[in-house]
Amino acid sequence: MKIHLRVWRQNGPKAPGRLVDYTANDVSPDMSFLEMLDVVNEELIKKGEEPIAFDSDCREGICGACGFLINGRPHGPDAGTTTCQLHMRRFKDGDTLTLEPWRARAFPVLRDLVVDRTAFDRIIQASGFTSVNTGGAPDGNTVLIGKDTAERAMDAAQCIGCGACVAACKNASAALFTSAKITHLALLPQGEVERGARALGMVARMDAEGFGSCSNEGECEAVCPKGISLTNIARMNREFWRALLG
Ligand code: SF4
Ligand code: FES
């Protein structure tokens, strides 16, 4: 397959960016999207040019490091799929794909397709944890948790912090990410002690980082590779008001 690429190239946070055209020849349908970019980069390095910068780590859909816009859609065209799990068989010979970094004020571009997502880390650092001393690891099933509650907590805990929800939102809101983190702890007894302070602290940090407000558009849920539900945002709002008025 031959794939035409239009890639956002930007040397640094303050440098101007522009779309540059490349052609990837001999692309195997079995390659992952990032493997295809690896091959393009090897060719660029051979020619003495700067390789395209992009983030990746696990390449198994679990770490959240990868992600950029492919033809305007975070993580590309497949639902429930991170960029690293997208395969070239999804595209046709001769396709033109435009690759751009996440576009959000709170995620400044560092270089090419790489953005600074440490704002997410600071939301977690604000209060997205439990600090009660729980002692040694308890035996499984010592603390009984209902099946439905455990399932809902685990569903929320699947968020990998990739930032696609922010990139898809017209308000660049981090509500889906923050609500997933608030929810998975709020549902479990271990998170109960700091439940109110956690909701207030994380929401305040989210706002301070420059993310926009949620206006229930739903793009975040549509592009989330882990299927994080909008219902988490409703829970975050409940947790916030409960803590504020309680
Ligand atoms: S909610 Fe989904 S899209 Fe947003 S950071 Fe978590 S996994 Fe990524
Ligand atoms: S590289 Fe880890 S989720 Fe894509």
mmCIF file of C-alpha atoms and ligand atoms in Angstrom:
data_model
loop_
_atom_site.group_PDB
_atom_site.id
_atom_site.type_symbol
_atom_site.label_atom_id
_atom_site.label_comp_id
_atom_site.label_asym_id
_atom_site.label_seq_id
_atom_site.Cartn_x
_atom_site.Cartn_y
_atom_site.Cartn_z
ATOM 1 C CA MET A 1 0.000 0.000 0.000
ATOM 2 C CA LYS A 2 1.013 3.581 -0.590
ATOM 3 C CA ILE A 3 -0.183 6.091 2.007
ATOM 4 C CA HIS A 4 0.089 9.860 1.658
ATOM 5 C CA LEU A 5 0.661 11.663 4.926
ATOM 6 C CA ARG A 6 0.218 15.310 5.836
ATOM 7 C CA VAL A 7 1.996 15.674 9.174
ATOM 8 C CA TRP A 8 2.081 18.629 11.555
ATOM 9 C CA ARG A 9 5.744 19.548 12.060
ATOM 10 C CA GLN A 10 6.688 21.973 14.811
ATOM 11 C CA ASN A 11 10.193 22.290 16.227
ATOM 12 C CA GLY A 12 9.189 23.447 19.694
ATOM 13 C CA PRO A 13 6.431 24.967 21.832
ATOM 14 C CA LYS A 14 7.075 28.501 20.550
ATOM 15 C CA ALA A 15 8.012 27.615 16.967
ATOM 16 C CA PRO A 16 5.478 28.009 14.154
ATOM 17 C CA GLY A 17 4.022 24.738 12.859
ATOM 18 C CA ARG A 18 3.010 23.603 9.385
ATOM 19 C CA LEU A 19 1.703 20.533 7.587
ATOM 20 C CA VAL A 20 4.395 18.686 5.617
ATOM 21 C CA ASP A 21 3.649 16.036 2.964
ATOM 22 C CA TYR A 22 5.268 12.599 3.041
ATOM 23 C CA THR A 23 4.602 9.361 1.197
ATOM 24 C CA ALA A 24 4.853 6.006 2.946
ATOM 25 C CA ASN A 25 5.629 3.317 0.358
ATOM 26 C CA ASP A 26 5.364 -0.460 0.787
ATOM 27 C CA VAL A 27 3.063 -0.212 3.783
ATOM 28 C CA SER A 28 1.913 -3.650 4.910
ATOM 29 C CA PRO A 29 -1.756 -3.914 5.951
ATOM 30 C CA ASP A 30 -0.501 -5.847 8.992
ATOM 31 C CA MET A 31 1.558 -2.918 10.290
ATOM 32 C CA SER A 32 0.236 -0.953 13.202
ATOM 33 C CA PHE A 33 -0.144 2.774 12.600
ATOM 34 C CA LEU A 34 2.896 3.514 14.753
ATOM 35 C CA GLU A 35 4.979 0.862 12.965
ATOM 36 C CA MET A 36 4.123 2.637 9.710
ATOM 37 C CA LEU A 37 5.407 5.894 11.241
ATOM 38 C CA ASP A 38 8.533 4.071 12.480
ATOM 39 C CA VAL A 39 9.270 3.107 8.858
ATOM 40 C CA VAL A 40 8.674 6.675 7.654
ATOM 41 C CA ASN A 41 11.041 7.906 10.375
ATOM 42 C CA GLU A 42 13.766 5.422 9.393
ATOM 43 C CA GLU A 43 13.624 6.813 5.861
ATOM 44 C CA LEU A 44 13.793 10.394 7.174
ATOM 45 C CA ILE A 45 16.802 9.553 9.365
ATOM 46 C CA LYS A 46 18.557 7.913 6.379
ATOM 47 C CA LYS A 47 18.040 11.139 4.420
ATOM 48 C CA GLY A 48 19.452 13.191 7.301
ATOM 49 C CA GLU A 49 16.074 14.728 8.165
ATOM 50 C CA GLU A 50 14.447 15.067 11.585
ATOM 51 C CA PRO A 51 12.124 12.125 12.372
ATOM 52 C CA ILE A 52 8.475 12.842 13.216
ATOM 53 C CA ALA A 53 8.096 13.087 17.002
ATOM 54 C CA PHE A 54 5.193 11.120 18.507
ATOM 55 C CA ASP A 55 4.554 9.547 21.904
ATOM 56 C CA SER A 56 4.221 5.838 22.581
ATOM 57 C CA ASP A 57 5.148 3.376 25.286
ATOM 58 C CA CYS A 58 3.254 0.108 25.754
ATOM 59 C CA ARG A 59 1.852 -0.106 22.204
ATOM 60 C CA GLU A 60 -0.804 -2.387 23.700
ATOM 61 C CA GLY A 61 -3.547 0.136 24.443
ATOM 62 C CA ILE A 62 -2.921 0.283 28.180
ATOM 63 C CA CYS A 63 -0.572 3.166 29.011
ATOM 64 C CA GLY A 64 -2.270 6.151 27.347
ATOM 65 C CA ALA A 65 0.967 7.620 25.983
ATOM 66 C CA CYS A 66 0.046 7.510 22.303
ATOM 67 C CA GLY A 67 -2.522 9.578 20.491
ATOM 68 C CA PHE A 68 -2.914 12.282 17.907
ATOM 69 C CA LEU A 69 -5.550 13.376 15.437
ATOM 70 C CA ILE A 70 -5.904 11.261 12.306
ATOM 71 C CA ASN A 71 -8.049 13.145 9.785
ATOM 72 C CA GLY A 72 -9.383 15.213 12.671
ATOM 73 C CA ARG A 73 -10.416 12.288 14.877
ATOM 74 C CA PRO A 74 -8.507 11.433 18.073
ATOM 75 C CA HIS A 75 -6.907 7.962 17.750
ATOM 76 C CA GLY A 76 -8.258 7.590 14.205
ATOM 77 C CA PRO A 77 -11.434 6.107 12.749
ATOM 78 C CA ASP A 78 -11.973 2.969 14.870
ATOM 79 C CA ALA A 79 -14.093 3.084 18.020
ATOM 80 C CA GLY A 80 -12.550 1.760 21.218
ATOM 81 C CA THR A 81 -9.060 1.754 19.733
ATOM 82 C CA THR A 82 -5.899 3.625 20.685
ATOM 83 C CA THR A 83 -3.560 4.883 17.966
ATOM 84 C CA CYS A 84 -1.055 2.137 18.800
ATOM 85 C CA GLN A 85 -3.717 -0.537 18.218
ATOM 86 C CA LEU A 86 -4.907 0.890 14.925
ATOM 87 C CA HIS A 87 -3.723 -1.144 11.930
ATOM 88 C CA MET A 88 -3.023 -0.078 8.390
ATOM 89 C CA ARG A 89 -5.524 -2.620 7.046
ATOM 90 C CA ARG A 90 -8.121 -0.070 8.156
ATOM 91 C CA PHE A 91 -7.027 2.228 5.297
ATOM 92 C CA LYS A 92 -6.972 1.939 1.501
ATOM 93 C CA ASP A 93 -4.067 2.110 -0.913
ATOM 94 C CA GLY A 94 -3.612 5.750 -1.941
ATOM 95 C CA ASP A 95 -5.384 7.235 1.096
ATOM 96 C CA THR A 96 -4.266 10.662 2.337
ATOM 97 C CA LEU A 97 -4.120 10.985 6.131
ATOM 98 C CA THR A 98 -3.630 14.241 8.031
ATOM 99 C CA LEU A 99 -1.865 13.840 11.387
ATOM 100 C CA GLU A 100 -2.041 16.616 13.968
ATOM 101 C CA PRO A 101 -1.366 16.863 17.705
ATOM 102 C CA TRP A 102 -4.155 17.233 20.297
ATOM 103 C CA ARG A 103 -5.405 20.818 20.079
ATOM 104 C CA ALA A 104 -6.117 22.278 23.539
ATOM 105 C CA ARG A 105 -4.741 25.243 25.492
ATOM 106 C CA ALA A 106 -3.996 23.005 28.484
ATOM 107 C CA PHE A 107 -2.043 20.578 26.251
ATOM 108 C CA PRO A 108 0.656 22.773 24.617
ATOM 109 C CA VAL A 109 2.487 21.232 21.676
ATOM 110 C CA LEU A 110 6.045 20.215 22.619
ATOM 111 C CA ARG A 111 7.115 19.001 19.195
ATOM 112 C CA ASP A 112 5.301 17.679 16.088
ATOM 113 C CA LEU A 113 2.610 15.274 17.384
ATOM 114 C CA VAL A 114 3.738 15.373 21.034
ATOM 115 C CA VAL A 115 1.821 17.500 23.532
ATOM 116 C CA ASP A 116 2.460 18.227 27.197
ATOM 117 C CA ARG A 117 -0.209 16.305 29.162
ATOM 118 C CA THR A 118 1.218 16.961 32.616
ATOM 119 C CA ALA A 119 -1.946 18.954 33.396
ATOM 120 C CA PHE A 120 -3.605 15.532 33.865
ATOM 121 C CA ASP A 121 -0.866 14.547 36.326
ATOM 122 C CA ARG A 122 -1.481 17.726 38.308
ATOM 123 C CA ILE A 123 -5.221 16.961 38.504
ATOM 124 C CA ILE A 124 -4.358 13.578 40.010
ATOM 125 C CA GLN A 125 -1.718 15.132 42.293
ATOM 126 C CA ALA A 126 -4.301 17.651 43.567
ATOM 127 C CA SER A 127 -6.343 14.948 45.335
ATOM 128 C CA GLY A 128 -6.897 11.957 43.057
ATOM 129 C CA PHE A 129 -5.612 9.413 45.562
ATOM 130 C CA THR A 130 -6.270 7.849 48.957
ATOM 131 C CA SER A 131 -3.926 8.792 51.790
ATOM 132 C CA VAL A 132 -5.444 6.723 54.596
ATOM 133 C CA ASN A 133 -3.050 4.190 56.080
ATOM 134 C CA THR A 134 -4.521 0.879 55.030
ATOM 135 C CA GLY A 135 -1.699 -1.215 56.484
ATOM 136 C CA GLY A 136 -0.552 -4.326 54.632
ATOM 137 C CA ALA A 137 -2.370 -5.706 51.620
ATOM 138 C CA PRO A 138 -5.625 -7.199 52.919
ATOM 139 C CA ASP A 139 -6.833 -10.621 51.852
ATOM 140 C CA GLY A 140 -9.105 -10.605 48.842
ATOM 141 C CA ASN A 141 -12.806 -10.345 49.809
ATOM 142 C CA THR A 142 -12.032 -9.009 53.321
ATOM 143 C CA VAL A 143 -13.926 -5.858 52.398
ATOM 144 C CA LEU A 144 -17.106 -6.979 50.691
ATOM 145 C CA ILE A 145 -18.125 -4.846 47.732
ATOM 146 C CA GLY A 146 -21.260 -5.506 45.709
ATOM 147 C CA LYS A 147 -20.730 -6.865 42.214
ATOM 148 C CA ASP A 148 -22.490 -3.935 40.482
ATOM 149 C CA THR A 149 -20.490 -1.380 42.456
ATOM 150 C CA ALA A 150 -17.217 -3.153 41.766
ATOM 151 C CA GLU A 151 -18.039 -3.330 38.050
ATOM 152 C CA ARG A 152 -18.857 0.387 37.868
ATOM 153 C CA ALA A 153 -15.675 1.304 39.749
ATOM 154 C CA MET A 154 -13.587 -0.890 37.456
ATOM 155 C CA ASP A 155 -15.264 0.537 34.343
ATOM 156 C CA ALA A 156 -14.246 4.051 35.470
ATOM 157 C CA ALA A 157 -10.761 2.867 36.424
ATOM 158 C CA GLN A 158 -10.154 1.834 32.817
ATOM 159 C CA CYS A 159 -9.327 5.435 31.865
ATOM 160 C CA ILE A 160 -5.733 5.468 30.603
ATOM 161 C CA GLY A 161 -5.298 9.263 30.640
ATOM 162 C CA CYS A 162 -4.690 9.546 26.905
ATOM 163 C CA GLY A 163 -6.385 12.949 26.508
ATOM 164 C CA ALA A 164 -8.506 12.049 23.479
ATOM 165 C CA CYS A 165 -11.611 13.272 25.323
ATOM 166 C CA VAL A 166 -10.075 16.737 25.647
ATOM 167 C CA ALA A 167 -8.982 16.765 22.012
ATOM 168 C CA ALA A 168 -12.472 15.866 20.774
ATOM 169 C CA CYS A 169 -14.337 18.401 22.892
ATOM 170 C CA LYS A 170 -15.137 21.805 21.417
ATOM 171 C CA ASN A 171 -14.592 23.242 24.929
ATOM 172 C CA ALA A 172 -11.366 21.228 25.462
ATOM 173 C CA SER A 173 -12.988 19.956 28.658
ATOM 174 C CA ALA A 174 -11.268 17.379 30.837
ATOM 175 C CA ALA A 175 -14.548 16.405 32.499
ATOM 176 C CA LEU A 176 -14.575 12.790 31.252
ATOM 177 C CA PHE A 177 -11.020 12.111 32.473
ATOM 178 C CA THR A 178 -11.494 13.836 35.837
ATOM 179 C CA SER A 179 -14.890 12.247 36.424
ATOM 180 C CA ALA A 180 -13.540 8.767 35.717
ATOM 181 C CA LYS A 181 -10.804 9.280 38.316
ATOM 182 C CA ILE A 182 -13.242 10.724 40.871
ATOM 183 C CA THR A 183 -15.780 7.940 40.257
ATOM 184 C CA HIS A 184 -13.560 4.922 40.638
ATOM 185 C CA LEU A 185 -12.487 6.051 44.110
ATOM 186 C CA ALA A 186 -15.858 7.485 45.184
ATOM 187 C CA LEU A 187 -17.568 4.126 44.659
ATOM 188 C CA LEU A 188 -15.196 2.127 46.837
ATOM 189 C CA PRO A 189 -14.898 2.122 50.644
ATOM 190 C CA GLN A 190 -11.179 2.908 50.417
ATOM 191 C CA GLY A 191 -12.034 6.239 48.784
ATOM 192 C CA GLU A 192 -14.771 7.212 51.220
ATOM 193 C CA VAL A 193 -12.660 9.080 53.802
ATOM 194 C CA GLU A 194 -11.433 11.774 51.390
ATOM 195 C CA ARG A 195 -14.391 11.605 49.017
ATOM 196 C CA GLY A 196 -15.552 15.222 49.342
ATOM 197 C CA ALA A 197 -12.128 16.861 49.454
ATOM 198 C CA ARG A 198 -11.094 14.778 46.474
ATOM 199 C CA ALA A 199 -13.979 15.966 44.303
ATOM 200 C CA LEU A 200 -13.461 19.617 45.246
ATOM 201 C CA GLY A 201 -9.684 19.483 44.773
ATOM 202 C CA MET A 202 -9.697 17.717 41.419
ATOM 203 C CA VAL A 203 -12.411 19.929 39.939
ATOM 204 C CA ALA A 204 -10.614 23.077 41.116
ATOM 205 C CA ARG A 205 -7.330 21.866 39.597
ATOM 206 C CA MET A 206 -9.073 20.940 36.336
ATOM 207 C CA ASP A 207 -10.418 24.488 36.058
ATOM 208 C CA ALA A 208 -7.089 26.064 37.056
ATOM 209 C CA GLU A 209 -5.274 24.133 34.309
ATOM 210 C CA GLY A 210 -7.350 25.903 31.665
ATOM 211 C CA PHE A 211 -9.638 23.076 30.564
ATOM 212 C CA GLY A 212 -13.084 24.241 29.436
ATOM 213 C CA SER A 213 -16.454 23.434 30.951
ATOM 214 C CA CYS A 214 -18.566 20.438 29.984
ATOM 215 C CA SER A 215 -21.647 21.278 27.927
ATOM 216 C CA ASN A 216 -22.808 17.670 27.434
ATOM 217 C CA GLU A 217 -21.814 17.390 23.781
ATOM 218 C CA GLY A 218 -20.727 13.744 24.106
ATOM 219 C CA GLU A 219 -17.749 13.818 21.713
ATOM 220 C CA CYS A 220 -15.515 12.681 24.572
ATOM 221 C CA GLU A 221 -17.448 9.459 25.099
ATOM 222 C CA ALA A 222 -17.572 8.839 21.326
ATOM 223 C CA VAL A 223 -13.779 8.901 20.932
ATOM 224 C CA CYS A 224 -12.710 7.422 24.272
ATOM 225 C CA PRO A 225 -10.713 4.259 23.507
ATOM 226 C CA LYS A 226 -11.778 2.751 26.843
ATOM 227 C CA GLY A 227 -15.503 3.405 26.608
ATOM 228 C CA ILE A 228 -15.628 5.726 29.605
ATOM 229 C CA SER A 229 -19.274 6.730 29.988
ATOM 230 C CA LEU A 230 -20.759 10.219 30.255
ATOM 231 C CA THR A 231 -22.568 9.012 33.377
ATOM 232 C CA ASN A 232 -19.258 9.519 35.189
ATOM 233 C CA ILE A 233 -19.573 13.263 34.537
ATOM 234 C CA ALA A 234 -23.025 13.248 36.144
ATOM 235 C CA ARG A 235 -21.485 11.488 39.148
ATOM 236 C CA MET A 236 -18.627 14.024 39.305
ATOM 237 C CA ASN A 237 -21.157 16.857 39.402
ATOM 238 C CA ARG A 238 -23.085 15.089 42.175
ATOM 239 C CA GLU A 239 -19.893 14.467 44.151
ATOM 240 C CA PHE A 240 -18.869 18.112 43.738
ATOM 241 C CA TRP A 241 -22.189 19.589 44.918
ATOM 242 C CA ARG A 242 -22.492 17.025 47.705
ATOM 243 C CA ALA A 243 -19.089 18.110 49.009
ATOM 244 C CA LEU A 244 -19.761 21.813 48.531
ATOM 245 C CA LEU A 245 -23.139 21.822 50.276
ATOM 246 C CA GLY A 246 -22.605 18.925 52.661
HETATM 247 S S1 SF4 B 1 -11.644 9.328 29.593
HETATM 248 FE FE1 SF4 B 1 -11.096 8.066 27.770
HETATM 249 S S2 SF4 B 1 -10.383 9.547 26.243
HETATM 250 FE FE2 SF4 B 1 -10.326 10.588 28.248
HETATM 251 S S3 SF4 B 1 -8.256 10.296 29.050
HETATM 252 FE FE3 SF4 B 1 -9.525 8.598 29.877
HETATM 253 S S4 SF4 B 1 -9.255 6.937 28.379
HETATM 254 FE FE4 SF4 B 1 -8.532 8.794 27.335
HETATM 255 S S1 FES B 2 1.330 3.328 23.453
HETATM 256 FE FE1 FES B 2 0.332 2.742 25.331
HETATM 257 S S2 FES B 2 -1.773 3.052 24.880
HETATM 258 FE FE2 FES B 2 -0.804 3.437 22.958
#
